[in-house]
Short mmCIF file of C-alpha atoms and ligand atoms in Angstrom, two decimals:
data_model
loop_
_atom_site.label_atom_id
_atom_site.label_comp_id
_atom_site.label_asym_id
_atom_site.label_seq_id
_atom_site.Cartn_x
_atom_site.Cartn_y
_atom_site.Cartn_z
CA MET A 1 -0.10 -0.05 -0.13
CA LYS A 2 2.69 2.04 1.16
CA SER A 3 4.89 1.71 -2.11
CA GLN A 4 1.40 1.37 -4.30
CA LEU A 5 1.13 5.59 -2.65
CA SER A 6 4.63 6.65 -3.26
CA ARG A 7 4.33 5.24 -6.76
CA LEU A 8 1.59 7.37 -7.31
CA ALA A 9 2.87 10.66 -5.89
CA PHE A 10 6.22 10.07 -7.67
CA ALA A 11 4.10 9.38 -11.11
CA GLY A 12 1.98 13.31 -9.67
CA LEU A 13 5.34 14.56 -9.38
CA LEU A 14 6.68 13.97 -12.61
CA THR A 15 3.51 14.58 -14.38
CA ALA A 16 3.58 18.24 -12.79
CA ALA A 17 7.59 18.33 -14.08
CA SER A 18 6.90 17.93 -17.29
CA LEU A 19 3.57 19.71 -17.40
CA ALA A 20 5.73 22.87 -15.44
CA GLY A 21 8.18 21.62 -18.61
CA ALA A 22 5.04 22.18 -21.12
CA GLN A 23 4.81 26.14 -19.92
CA ASP A 24 7.52 26.68 -20.51
CA TYR A 25 8.38 25.64 -23.70
CA PRO A 26 10.12 25.96 -25.85
CA THR A 27 13.66 26.70 -24.07
CA LYS A 28 15.93 26.02 -26.54
CA ALA A 29 15.78 25.31 -30.60
CA VAL A 30 13.25 23.59 -32.20
CA ASN A 31 13.99 20.96 -35.06
CA VAL A 32 11.38 21.05 -37.58
CA ILE A 33 12.14 17.71 -40.06
CA VAL A 34 11.65 18.52 -43.84
CA PRO A 35 12.29 15.14 -45.09
CA PHE A 36 14.00 15.83 -48.56
CA ALA A 37 16.71 17.30 -49.64
CA ALA A 38 17.85 20.43 -48.33
CA GLY A 39 17.49 23.19 -51.47
CA GLY A 40 14.56 21.93 -52.74
CA PRO A 41 11.06 23.76 -52.45
CA THR A 42 9.79 21.93 -48.81
CA ASP A 43 12.67 23.10 -47.53
CA THR A 44 12.45 26.75 -48.77
CA LEU A 45 9.40 26.95 -47.74
CA GLY A 46 10.46 25.32 -44.13
CA ARG A 47 13.68 28.10 -43.91
CA ASN A 48 10.95 30.84 -44.61
CA LEU A 49 8.34 29.43 -41.64
CA GLY A 50 11.51 28.71 -39.23
CA VAL A 51 11.74 32.86 -39.82
CA ALA A 52 8.34 33.37 -39.07
CA LEU A 53 7.76 31.31 -36.29
CA THR A 54 11.32 32.36 -34.99
CA ALA A 55 9.41 35.67 -33.28
CA PRO A 56 6.27 34.15 -31.78
CA MET A 57 8.66 31.47 -30.11
CA LYS A 58 10.86 33.92 -29.14
CA GLN A 59 13.57 30.17 -30.28
CA GLN A 60 15.78 29.61 -32.98
CA ILE A 61 14.26 27.21 -35.50
CA ILE A 62 16.81 24.46 -36.75
CA ILE A 63 15.81 22.79 -40.34
CA GLU A 64 16.85 19.03 -40.48
CA ASN A 65 16.30 17.48 -43.75
CA ALA A 66 15.79 13.68 -43.77
CA GLY A 67 15.36 12.85 -47.19
CA GLY A 68 14.46 9.23 -49.16
CA ALA A 69 12.10 7.34 -49.61
CA GLY A 70 8.96 10.11 -51.16
CA GLY A 71 10.07 11.97 -47.65
CA THR A 72 8.28 8.48 -46.01
CA ILE A 73 11.41 8.01 -43.61
CA GLY A 74 11.60 10.97 -42.15
CA ILE A 75 7.88 11.28 -41.29
CA ASN A 76 9.43 7.95 -38.95
CA LYS A 77 11.51 10.23 -37.78
CA VAL A 78 9.02 12.13 -36.04
CA ALA A 79 6.09 9.63 -35.84
CA LYS A 80 9.30 7.94 -33.17
CA ALA A 81 10.94 11.40 -31.46
CA LYS A 82 10.31 11.97 -28.36
CA PRO A 83 6.78 13.72 -28.33
CA ASP A 84 8.63 16.73 -26.85
CA GLY A 85 7.94 20.00 -29.46
CA TYR A 86 11.40 19.82 -29.63
CA THR A 87 10.91 18.07 -33.20
CA LEU A 88 8.51 18.64 -35.94
CA LEU A 89 7.26 17.82 -39.43
CA LEU A 90 6.84 19.87 -41.85
CA MET A 91 5.70 17.63 -45.07
CA HIS A 92 3.69 18.19 -48.02
CA ILE A 93 0.60 15.96 -49.68
CA GLY A 94 2.48 13.08 -49.54
CA MET A 95 1.67 12.91 -46.30
CA SER A 96 -2.49 11.91 -47.79
CA THR A 97 -0.87 10.25 -50.91
CA ALA A 98 1.88 7.29 -49.33
CA PRO A 99 -1.20 5.57 -47.47
CA SER A 100 -2.61 4.11 -50.74
CA LEU A 101 1.21 3.52 -52.50
CA TYR A 102 2.98 1.39 -50.01
CA ARG A 103 1.61 -1.16 -48.86
CA LYS A 104 3.19 -1.31 -45.59
CA LEU A 105 4.06 2.03 -44.11
CA PRO A 106 6.31 2.42 -41.07
CA TYR A 107 3.92 5.04 -39.42
CA ASP A 108 0.60 5.14 -38.81
CA THR A 109 -0.61 8.45 -40.40
CA MET A 110 -3.73 9.77 -38.66
CA ASN A 111 -2.95 7.69 -35.35
CA ASP A 112 0.92 8.68 -35.15
CA PHE A 113 0.81 12.66 -34.48
CA GLU A 114 -0.59 15.35 -33.70
CA PHE A 115 -1.78 18.50 -35.95
CA ILE A 116 -0.76 21.88 -35.57
CA GLY A 117 -2.24 22.71 -38.31
CA GLN A 118 -1.77 23.63 -42.16
CA VAL A 119 0.58 25.95 -43.42
CA ALA A 120 1.01 26.78 -47.36
CA ASP A 121 -0.74 25.88 -50.71
CA VAL A 122 1.65 25.84 -53.52
CA PRO A 123 1.18 25.08 -57.76
CA MET A 124 2.95 22.58 -59.62
CA THR A 125 4.69 22.78 -62.99
CA LEU A 126 5.58 20.96 -65.69
CA ILE A 127 9.00 21.24 -66.49
CA ALA A 128 11.21 19.57 -68.86
CA LYS A 129 15.88 20.29 -69.81
CA THR A 130 16.22 22.74 -72.54
CA ALA A 131 17.27 20.16 -74.98
CA LEU A 132 14.02 18.27 -74.99
CA PRO A 133 12.85 19.37 -79.02
CA PRO A 134 8.86 20.40 -77.47
CA ASP A 135 8.10 24.32 -77.09
CA ASN A 136 4.38 23.88 -75.87
CA LEU A 137 2.51 20.91 -74.31
CA LYS A 138 0.21 19.78 -77.03
CA ASP A 139 3.64 18.97 -78.74
CA LEU A 140 5.29 17.34 -75.65
CA ILE A 141 3.01 15.07 -75.69
CA LYS A 142 3.42 13.53 -78.93
CA TYR A 143 6.56 14.10 -78.63
CA VAL A 144 6.70 11.75 -75.58
CA GLN A 145 3.97 9.44 -76.54
CA ALA A 146 6.42 9.11 -79.66
CA ASN A 147 9.60 8.37 -77.85
CA LYS A 148 8.21 6.75 -74.73
CA ALA A 149 10.99 3.82 -74.30
CA THR A 150 13.73 7.22 -73.57
CA ILE A 151 12.13 9.25 -72.09
CA ASN A 152 12.49 9.85 -68.20
CA LEU A 153 10.54 11.97 -65.32
CA ALA A 154 12.92 12.99 -62.18
CA ASN A 155 10.86 12.48 -58.92
CA ALA A 156 11.67 12.78 -55.22
CA GLY A 157 10.83 9.19 -55.04
CA ILE A 158 7.90 7.56 -54.35
CA GLY A 159 5.44 9.42 -51.93
CA ALA A 160 6.48 13.07 -53.05
CA ALA A 161 4.30 15.46 -54.96
CA SER A 162 6.65 15.15 -57.83
CA HIS A 163 5.77 11.71 -58.03
CA LEU A 164 1.93 12.15 -57.35
CA CYS A 165 2.07 15.07 -60.25
CA GLY A 166 4.38 12.90 -62.39
CA LEU A 167 2.28 9.90 -62.14
CA LEU A 168 -1.54 12.23 -63.33
CA PHE A 169 1.18 13.82 -66.01
CA THR A 170 1.21 9.32 -67.30
CA SER A 171 -2.08 8.51 -66.40
CA ALA A 172 -3.36 11.64 -68.14
CA ILE A 173 -1.54 11.22 -71.45
CA LYS A 174 -1.91 7.06 -71.32
CA THR A 175 2.31 6.84 -71.36
CA ASP A 176 4.51 4.50 -68.75
CA LEU A 177 7.81 6.46 -68.59
CA THR A 178 10.64 5.82 -66.57
CA THR A 179 11.30 7.71 -63.65
CA ILE A 180 14.21 8.63 -62.31
CA PRO A 181 14.54 9.08 -58.02
CA PHE A 182 15.91 11.70 -55.82
CA THR A 183 16.35 12.26 -52.47
CA GLY A 184 14.42 15.21 -53.06
CA THR A 185 13.46 17.98 -56.05
CA ALA A 186 16.72 19.99 -55.88
CA PRO A 187 18.88 17.49 -56.60
CA ALA A 188 16.77 16.49 -59.64
CA MET A 189 16.29 19.84 -60.26
CA THR A 190 20.23 19.63 -60.98
CA ALA A 191 20.17 16.50 -62.99
CA LEU A 192 17.79 18.11 -65.06
CA MET A 193 19.53 21.61 -65.96
CA GLY A 194 22.31 19.00 -66.53
CA GLY A 195 20.20 17.46 -69.11
CA GLN A 196 21.02 14.51 -67.32
CA VAL A 197 16.80 13.81 -67.14
CA ASP A 198 14.42 14.54 -69.12
CA LEU A 199 11.25 15.64 -67.31
CA MET A 200 9.83 17.03 -64.06
CA CYS A 201 6.68 17.93 -61.70
CA ASP A 202 7.87 20.62 -59.31
CA GLN A 203 6.50 23.13 -56.66
CA THR A 204 6.89 26.72 -58.18
CA THR A 205 8.67 27.05 -54.96
CA ASN A 206 12.37 25.39 -56.29
CA THR A 207 10.93 26.05 -60.47
CA THR A 208 10.04 29.67 -60.81
CA GLN A 209 13.37 31.11 -61.15
CA GLN A 210 14.81 28.73 -62.84
CA ILE A 211 11.74 29.29 -64.98
CA LYS A 212 12.72 32.76 -65.73
CA SER A 213 16.00 32.76 -66.34
CA GLY A 214 14.84 29.82 -68.68
CA LYS A 215 17.36 27.83 -67.56
CA VAL A 216 14.88 24.75 -67.48
CA LYS A 217 11.62 24.41 -69.98
CA VAL A 218 7.93 24.56 -68.75
CA TYR A 219 4.81 23.40 -70.62
CA GLY A 220 2.27 24.52 -67.44
CA VAL A 221 0.86 24.86 -64.59
CA THR A 222 -1.13 23.08 -62.84
CA THR A 223 -3.71 25.54 -60.69
CA LYS A 224 -6.48 25.27 -62.32
CA ALA A 225 -5.98 29.36 -63.12
CA ARG A 226 -2.86 30.55 -63.76
CA VAL A 227 -0.42 32.33 -60.90
CA ALA A 228 0.22 35.46 -60.77
CA SER A 229 4.12 35.43 -60.16
CA LEU A 230 4.12 33.02 -63.60
CA GLN A 231 1.26 34.49 -66.04
CA PHE A 232 2.53 34.01 -69.16
CA VAL A 233 3.38 29.70 -68.13
CA PRO A 234 -0.80 28.72 -69.20
CA THR A 235 -2.65 26.02 -66.23
CA LEU A 236 -1.64 22.34 -68.17
CA SER A 237 -5.32 22.38 -68.73
CA GLU A 238 -5.91 24.98 -71.07
CA ALA A 239 -2.67 23.93 -72.54
CA GLY A 240 -4.33 20.83 -73.55
CA LEU A 241 -5.05 18.89 -70.31
CA PRO A 242 -8.40 19.69 -69.65
CA ASN A 243 -9.19 19.07 -66.05
CA PHE A 244 -5.14 18.65 -64.76
CA GLU A 245 -5.24 19.86 -61.12
CA VAL A 246 -3.02 19.30 -57.99
CA ALA A 247 -2.06 22.04 -55.93
CA VAL A 248 0.36 21.19 -53.16
CA TRP A 249 -0.61 21.96 -49.96
CA HIS A 250 1.20 21.70 -45.97
CA GLY A 251 0.61 20.70 -42.76
CA LEU A 252 2.72 21.02 -39.51
CA TYR A 253 3.39 18.24 -37.39
CA ALA A 254 4.57 16.82 -34.00
CA PRO A 255 4.60 13.00 -32.22
CA LYS A 256 1.87 11.32 -30.85
CA GLY A 257 1.18 12.74 -27.69
CA THR A 258 3.33 16.72 -27.44
CA PRO A 259 1.65 17.61 -24.48
CA LYS A 260 -1.47 20.43 -25.26
CA PRO A 261 0.97 23.07 -23.88
CA VAL A 262 3.23 22.44 -26.09
CA ILE A 263 1.18 21.77 -28.65
CA ASP A 264 -1.17 25.32 -28.16
CA LYS A 265 1.79 27.14 -27.87
CA LEU A 266 2.56 25.44 -31.71
CA VAL A 267 -0.34 26.42 -33.01
CA ALA A 268 -0.41 29.80 -31.69
CA SER A 269 2.73 30.33 -33.04
CA LEU A 270 2.24 29.35 -36.37
CA GLN A 271 -1.00 31.51 -36.31
CA THR A 272 1.21 34.23 -35.86
CA ALA A 273 3.97 33.46 -38.58
CA VAL A 274 0.49 33.12 -41.21
CA GLN A 275 -0.22 36.16 -40.76
CA ASP A 276 3.31 37.97 -40.93
CA ALA A 277 4.16 40.18 -44.58
CA THR A 278 7.38 39.04 -44.82
CA PHE A 279 6.67 34.72 -44.61
CA LYS A 280 3.43 35.65 -47.02
CA SER A 281 5.16 37.49 -49.65
CA ARG A 282 8.15 36.03 -50.06
CA LEU A 283 5.68 32.98 -50.36
CA ASN A 284 3.58 35.23 -53.28
CA GLU A 285 6.92 35.80 -55.48
CA LEU A 286 7.63 31.49 -55.55
CA GLY A 287 3.75 31.34 -56.49
CA ALA A 288 2.65 30.03 -53.60
CA GLN A 289 0.22 31.04 -51.06
CA VAL A 290 0.03 31.44 -47.60
CA VAL A 291 -2.82 30.33 -45.71
CA SER A 292 -5.40 31.99 -43.32
CA LYS A 293 -4.68 32.01 -40.21
CA GLU A 294 -8.25 29.50 -39.67
CA LYS A 295 -6.57 26.47 -41.95
CA ALA A 296 -3.88 27.31 -39.09
CA THR A 297 -5.43 24.95 -36.91
CA PRO A 298 -5.33 21.16 -35.98
CA ASP A 299 -8.93 20.85 -36.94
CA SER A 300 -8.38 22.18 -40.22
CA LEU A 301 -5.53 19.53 -41.23
CA ARG A 302 -6.59 16.76 -39.83
CA THR A 303 -9.70 17.00 -41.53
CA HIS A 304 -7.93 18.18 -45.05
CA LEU A 305 -5.74 15.06 -43.94
CA GLN A 306 -8.25 12.86 -44.00
CA ALA A 307 -10.47 14.60 -46.32
CA GLU A 308 -7.19 14.06 -48.89
CA ILE A 309 -6.34 10.80 -48.27
CA ASN A 310 -10.17 9.94 -48.87
CA LYS A 311 -9.72 11.41 -52.05
CA TRP A 312 -6.77 10.33 -53.57
CA ALA A 313 -6.75 6.08 -53.07
CA PRO A 314 -9.54 5.78 -55.13
CA ILE A 315 -6.58 7.80 -58.57
CA ILE A 316 -3.79 6.41 -56.98
CA LYS A 317 -5.40 2.50 -57.37
CA ALA A 318 -6.62 2.86 -60.67
CA ALA A 319 -3.10 3.92 -61.53
CA GLY A 320 -2.07 0.42 -60.02
CA ILE A 321 1.12 1.69 -58.12
CA TYR A 322 2.63 0.40 -55.32
CA ALA A 323 5.58 0.18 -53.40
CA ASP A 324 6.49 -2.48 -50.67
N1 LIG B 1 9.19 18.97 -54.09
C1 LIG B 1 9.46 17.20 -53.83
C2 LIG B 1 8.72 16.32 -54.22
O1 LIG B 1 8.38 15.93 -54.84
C3 LIG B 1 9.64 17.77 -52.27
C4 LIG B 1 11.16 18.33 -52.11
O2 LIG B 1 11.98 18.23 -52.68
O3 LIG B 1 11.04 19.48 -51.55
O4 LIG B 1 7.78 16.38 -52.77
#
């Protein structure tokens, strides 16, 4: 009885201590895992978000790149991290497509995380090495169909946004292409500019500058409407692939079990960050949009993630693609 009581007292002390710790959070730098290579679109978003979070968090935000397997390696790292608020995850639409693309994932998408909020929406662009002959989408489709044995498509692995967009493209033109996976689309972009790979679908946060400086060819943007910072680029829909539409949304997550006061602090800080004028305009220059304060909430992220899982599952199933 006595030992049971002292165990209870000890547990109570521990809870009180961790709650007190949670109230003081954060007392040191916070790591945000970006599950792709440095220099790519998710990394760019993460670094801009990190700057915008620094003031409300009153701590430094450190971006840690953990690329591989379409982001699932980095996602799993966060699922298994200590739930103390010092390891977070920034991940895009791939959070919702990986459950359909992988036969088995090492984490449970809906149950291994605490949801903090949505962060930003980023259009994609279909781009090519400058030496690829076609200059518009209609010619590209004919060219790819006629040369499918030799044309390849770069991506950041199965589960990446570049993979999903490439899959939608090859399904729409009913032509399978060889894919070349990288740990992120930053190294894929280097290979594309160097002419080692032919085609890629990637976020405007990584492609805007290369398109504007003529280092890559562009065939269209993947959103319903043209992108303000790339007005001269048609939508893929208007250029010849009706209803082709995908925009990459991003969310901020913490490991399951992160204390509520810590999540509350993160949500409040994210809401301040998404209203930060510099963060917004920097993303606008790159064709992207920071979400409204209303979307930067746990409920909004959870609901959106579930809706996106439900949306992509039948599309991926129809495409017949699985990874082990
Ligand atoms: N844009 C990449 C993707 O295809 C990821 C990255 O490198 O940020 O998902």
